[in-house]
PDB file of C-alpha atoms in Angstrom:
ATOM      1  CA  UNK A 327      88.134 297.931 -84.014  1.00 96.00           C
ATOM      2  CA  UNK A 328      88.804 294.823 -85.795  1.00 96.00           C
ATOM      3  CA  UNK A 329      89.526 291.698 -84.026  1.00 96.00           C
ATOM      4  CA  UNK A 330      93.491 291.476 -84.331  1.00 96.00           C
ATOM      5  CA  UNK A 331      93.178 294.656 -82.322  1.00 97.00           C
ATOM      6  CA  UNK A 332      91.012 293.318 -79.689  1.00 97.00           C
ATOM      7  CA  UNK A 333      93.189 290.414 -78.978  1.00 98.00           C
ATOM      8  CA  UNK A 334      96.386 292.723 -78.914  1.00 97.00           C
ATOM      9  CA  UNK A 335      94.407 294.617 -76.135  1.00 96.00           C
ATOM     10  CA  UNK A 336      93.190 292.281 -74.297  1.00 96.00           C
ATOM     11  CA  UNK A 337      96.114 289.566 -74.652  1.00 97.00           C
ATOM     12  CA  UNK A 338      93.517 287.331 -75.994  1.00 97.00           C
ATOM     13  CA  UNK A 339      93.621 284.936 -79.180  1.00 97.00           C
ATOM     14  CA  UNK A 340      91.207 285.682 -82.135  1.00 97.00           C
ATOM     15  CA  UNK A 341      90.602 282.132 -81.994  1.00 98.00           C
ATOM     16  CA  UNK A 342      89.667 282.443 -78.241  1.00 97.00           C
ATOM     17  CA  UNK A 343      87.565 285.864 -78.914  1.00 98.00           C
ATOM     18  CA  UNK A 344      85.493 283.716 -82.098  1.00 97.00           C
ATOM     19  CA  UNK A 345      84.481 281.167 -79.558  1.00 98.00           C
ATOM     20  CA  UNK A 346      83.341 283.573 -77.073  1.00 98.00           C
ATOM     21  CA  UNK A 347      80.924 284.986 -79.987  1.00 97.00           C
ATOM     22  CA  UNK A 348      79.887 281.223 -80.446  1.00 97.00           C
ATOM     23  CA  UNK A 349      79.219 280.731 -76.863  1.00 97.00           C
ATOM     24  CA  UNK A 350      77.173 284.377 -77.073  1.00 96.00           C
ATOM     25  CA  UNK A 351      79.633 286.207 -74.641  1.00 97.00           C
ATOM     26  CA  UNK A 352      80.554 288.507 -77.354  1.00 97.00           C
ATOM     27  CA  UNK A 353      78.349 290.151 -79.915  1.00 96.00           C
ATOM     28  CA  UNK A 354      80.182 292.323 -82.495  1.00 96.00           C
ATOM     29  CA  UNK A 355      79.089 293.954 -84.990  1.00 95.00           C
ATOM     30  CA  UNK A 356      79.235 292.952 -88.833  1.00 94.00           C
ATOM     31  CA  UNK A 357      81.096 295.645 -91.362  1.00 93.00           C
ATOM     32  CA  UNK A 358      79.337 294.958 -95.053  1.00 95.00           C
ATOM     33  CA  UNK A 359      82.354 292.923 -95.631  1.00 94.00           C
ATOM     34  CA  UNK A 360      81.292 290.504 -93.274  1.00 92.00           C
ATOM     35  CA  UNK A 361      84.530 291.612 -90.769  1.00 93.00           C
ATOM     36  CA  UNK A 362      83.187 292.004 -87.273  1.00 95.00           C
ATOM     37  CA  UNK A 363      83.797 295.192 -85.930  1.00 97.00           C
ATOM     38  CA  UNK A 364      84.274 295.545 -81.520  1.00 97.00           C
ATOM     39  CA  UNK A 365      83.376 298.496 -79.760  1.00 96.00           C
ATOM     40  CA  UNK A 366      85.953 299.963 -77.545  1.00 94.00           C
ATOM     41  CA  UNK A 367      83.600 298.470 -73.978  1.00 95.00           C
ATOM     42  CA  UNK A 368      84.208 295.109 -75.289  1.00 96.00           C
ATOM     43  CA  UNK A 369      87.808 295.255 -74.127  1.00 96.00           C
ATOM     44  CA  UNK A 370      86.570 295.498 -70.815  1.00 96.00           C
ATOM     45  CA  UNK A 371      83.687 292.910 -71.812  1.00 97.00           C
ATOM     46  CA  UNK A 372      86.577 290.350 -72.745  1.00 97.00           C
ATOM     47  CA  UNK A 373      88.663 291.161 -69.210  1.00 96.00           C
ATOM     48  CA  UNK A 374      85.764 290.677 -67.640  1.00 96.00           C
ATOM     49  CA  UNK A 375      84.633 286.943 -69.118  1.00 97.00           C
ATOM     50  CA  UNK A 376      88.274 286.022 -68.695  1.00 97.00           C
ATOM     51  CA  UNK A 377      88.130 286.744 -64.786  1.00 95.00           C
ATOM     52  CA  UNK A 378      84.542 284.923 -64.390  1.00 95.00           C
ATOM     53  CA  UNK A 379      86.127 282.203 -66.455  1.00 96.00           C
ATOM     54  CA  UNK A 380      89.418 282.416 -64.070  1.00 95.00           C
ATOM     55  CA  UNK A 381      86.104 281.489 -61.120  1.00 92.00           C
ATOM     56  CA  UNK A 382      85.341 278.308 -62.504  1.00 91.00           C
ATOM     57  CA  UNK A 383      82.172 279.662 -63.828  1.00 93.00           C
ATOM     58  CA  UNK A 384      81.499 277.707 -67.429  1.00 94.00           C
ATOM     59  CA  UNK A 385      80.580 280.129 -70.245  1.00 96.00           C
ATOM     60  CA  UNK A 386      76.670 279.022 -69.785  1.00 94.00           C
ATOM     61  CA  UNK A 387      76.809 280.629 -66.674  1.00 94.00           C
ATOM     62  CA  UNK A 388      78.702 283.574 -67.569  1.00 95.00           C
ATOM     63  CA  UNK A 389      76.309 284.756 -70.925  1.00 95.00           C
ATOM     64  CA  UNK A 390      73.841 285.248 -67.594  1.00 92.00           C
ATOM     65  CA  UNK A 391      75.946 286.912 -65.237  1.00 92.00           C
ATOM     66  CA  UNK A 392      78.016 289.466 -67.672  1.00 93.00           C
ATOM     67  CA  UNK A 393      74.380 291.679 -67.689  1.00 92.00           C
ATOM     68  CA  UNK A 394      74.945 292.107 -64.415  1.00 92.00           C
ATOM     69  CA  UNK A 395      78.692 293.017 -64.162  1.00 92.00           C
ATOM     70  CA  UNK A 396      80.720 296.321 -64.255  1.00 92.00           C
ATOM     71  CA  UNK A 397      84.116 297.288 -64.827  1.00 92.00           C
ATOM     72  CA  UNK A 398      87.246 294.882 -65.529  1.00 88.00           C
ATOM     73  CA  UNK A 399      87.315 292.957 -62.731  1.00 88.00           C
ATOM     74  CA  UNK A 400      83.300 292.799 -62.380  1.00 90.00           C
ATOM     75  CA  UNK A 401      81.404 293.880 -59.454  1.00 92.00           C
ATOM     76  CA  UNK A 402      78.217 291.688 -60.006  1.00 90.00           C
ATOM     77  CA  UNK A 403      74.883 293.290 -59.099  1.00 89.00           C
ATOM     78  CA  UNK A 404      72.287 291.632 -57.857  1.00 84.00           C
ATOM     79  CA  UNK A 405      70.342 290.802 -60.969  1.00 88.00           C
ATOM     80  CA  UNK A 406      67.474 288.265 -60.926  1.00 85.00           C
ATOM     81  CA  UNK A 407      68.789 284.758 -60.180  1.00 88.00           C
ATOM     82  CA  UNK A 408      72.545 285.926 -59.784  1.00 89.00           C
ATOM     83  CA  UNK A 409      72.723 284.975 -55.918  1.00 90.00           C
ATOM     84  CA  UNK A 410      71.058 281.618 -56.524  1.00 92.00           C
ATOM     85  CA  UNK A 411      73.443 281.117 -59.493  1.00 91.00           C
ATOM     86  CA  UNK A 412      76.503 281.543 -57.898  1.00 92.00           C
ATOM     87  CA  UNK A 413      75.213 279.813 -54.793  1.00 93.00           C
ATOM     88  CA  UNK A 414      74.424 276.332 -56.912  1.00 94.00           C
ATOM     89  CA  UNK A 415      78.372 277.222 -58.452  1.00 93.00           C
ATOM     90  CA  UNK A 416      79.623 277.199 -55.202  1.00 94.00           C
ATOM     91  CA  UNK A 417      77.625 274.435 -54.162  1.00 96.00           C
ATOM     92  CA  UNK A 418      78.683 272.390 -57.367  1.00 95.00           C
ATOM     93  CA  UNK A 419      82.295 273.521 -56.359  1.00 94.00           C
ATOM     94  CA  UNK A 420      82.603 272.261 -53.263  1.00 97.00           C
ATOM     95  CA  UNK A 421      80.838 268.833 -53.998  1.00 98.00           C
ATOM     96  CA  UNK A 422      83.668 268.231 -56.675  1.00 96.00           C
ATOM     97  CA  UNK A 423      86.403 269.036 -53.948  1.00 97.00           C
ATOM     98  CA  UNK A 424      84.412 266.940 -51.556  1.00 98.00           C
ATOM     99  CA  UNK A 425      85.040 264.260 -54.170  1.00 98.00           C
ATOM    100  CA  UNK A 426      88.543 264.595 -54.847  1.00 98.00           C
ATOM    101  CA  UNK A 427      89.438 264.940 -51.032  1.00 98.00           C
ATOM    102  CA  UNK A 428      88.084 261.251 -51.373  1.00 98.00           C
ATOM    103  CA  UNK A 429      89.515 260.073 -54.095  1.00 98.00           C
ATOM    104  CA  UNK A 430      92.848 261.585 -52.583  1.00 98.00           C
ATOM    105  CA  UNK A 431      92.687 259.899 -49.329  1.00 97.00           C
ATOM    106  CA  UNK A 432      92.060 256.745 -50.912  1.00 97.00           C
ATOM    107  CA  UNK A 433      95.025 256.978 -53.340  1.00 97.00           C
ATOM    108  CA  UNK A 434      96.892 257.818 -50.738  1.00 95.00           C
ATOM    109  CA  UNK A 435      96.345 255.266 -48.692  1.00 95.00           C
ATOM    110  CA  UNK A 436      96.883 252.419 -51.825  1.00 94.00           C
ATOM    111  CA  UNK A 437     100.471 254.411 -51.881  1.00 93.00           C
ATOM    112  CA  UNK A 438     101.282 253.907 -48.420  1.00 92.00           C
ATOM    113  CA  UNK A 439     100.060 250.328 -48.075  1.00 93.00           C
ATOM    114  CA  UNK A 440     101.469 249.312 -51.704  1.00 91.00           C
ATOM    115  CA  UNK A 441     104.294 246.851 -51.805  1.00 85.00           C
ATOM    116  CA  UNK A 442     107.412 246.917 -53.797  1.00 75.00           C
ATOM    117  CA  UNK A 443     107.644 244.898 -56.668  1.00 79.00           C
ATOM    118  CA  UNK A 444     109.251 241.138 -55.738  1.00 72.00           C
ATOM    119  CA  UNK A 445     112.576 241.958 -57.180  1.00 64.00           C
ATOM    120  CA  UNK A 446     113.259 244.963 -54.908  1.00 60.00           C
ATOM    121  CA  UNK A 447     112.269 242.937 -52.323  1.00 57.00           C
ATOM    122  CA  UNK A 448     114.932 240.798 -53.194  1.00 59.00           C
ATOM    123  CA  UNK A 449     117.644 243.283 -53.096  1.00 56.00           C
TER     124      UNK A 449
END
């Protein structure tokens, strides 16, 4: 199938399904007319980088997990390096939240201790 198909099956813009080929999530392959030409499992390829992507996980991480995934919403199986992968996500993960709990407390706090401007004092 050609790739205006693919994106009408999968809901996903040719634009978006080039850059996964850039990225090396997708790998069609090349008609002598230089068209790329998907295989009917890349459908379920495409679901299945869109739900790793819907993790968090950046497409880096994703070109070395999709080996080890099945079906559209992937089951992962434990290929070599996949639990310590996910494991330095997750720990990456929660040291960003970790962050932003900060940076939220501290915001908050500025708004609750912030003063109104002189002239609505004044009113």
């Amino acid at each position: 199938m050609r790739i205006g198909e693919l994106a009408r099956l999968t809901g996903v813009s040719a634009r978006l399904l080039r850059y996964y080929e850039e990225q090396g999530l997708l790998q069609p392959a090349r008609t002598p007319a230089g068209y790329r030409e998907y295989q009917e499992e890349d459908t379920v390829r495409v679901w299945q980088i869109r739900s790793l992507l819907a993790a968090g996980l950046p497409t880096r991480i994703i070109v070395e997990l999709l080996p080890c995934a099945t079906g559209p919403v992937p089951v992962l199986e434990a290929c070599p390096n996949l639990l310590a992968t996910l494991r330095g996500e997750l720990a990456d993960l929660d040291a960003r939240i970790d962050d932003l709990t900060r940076s939220r407390r501290v915001l908050s706090h500025y708004l609750a201790t912030a003063r109104a401007p002189r002239a609505e004092q004044a009113a």
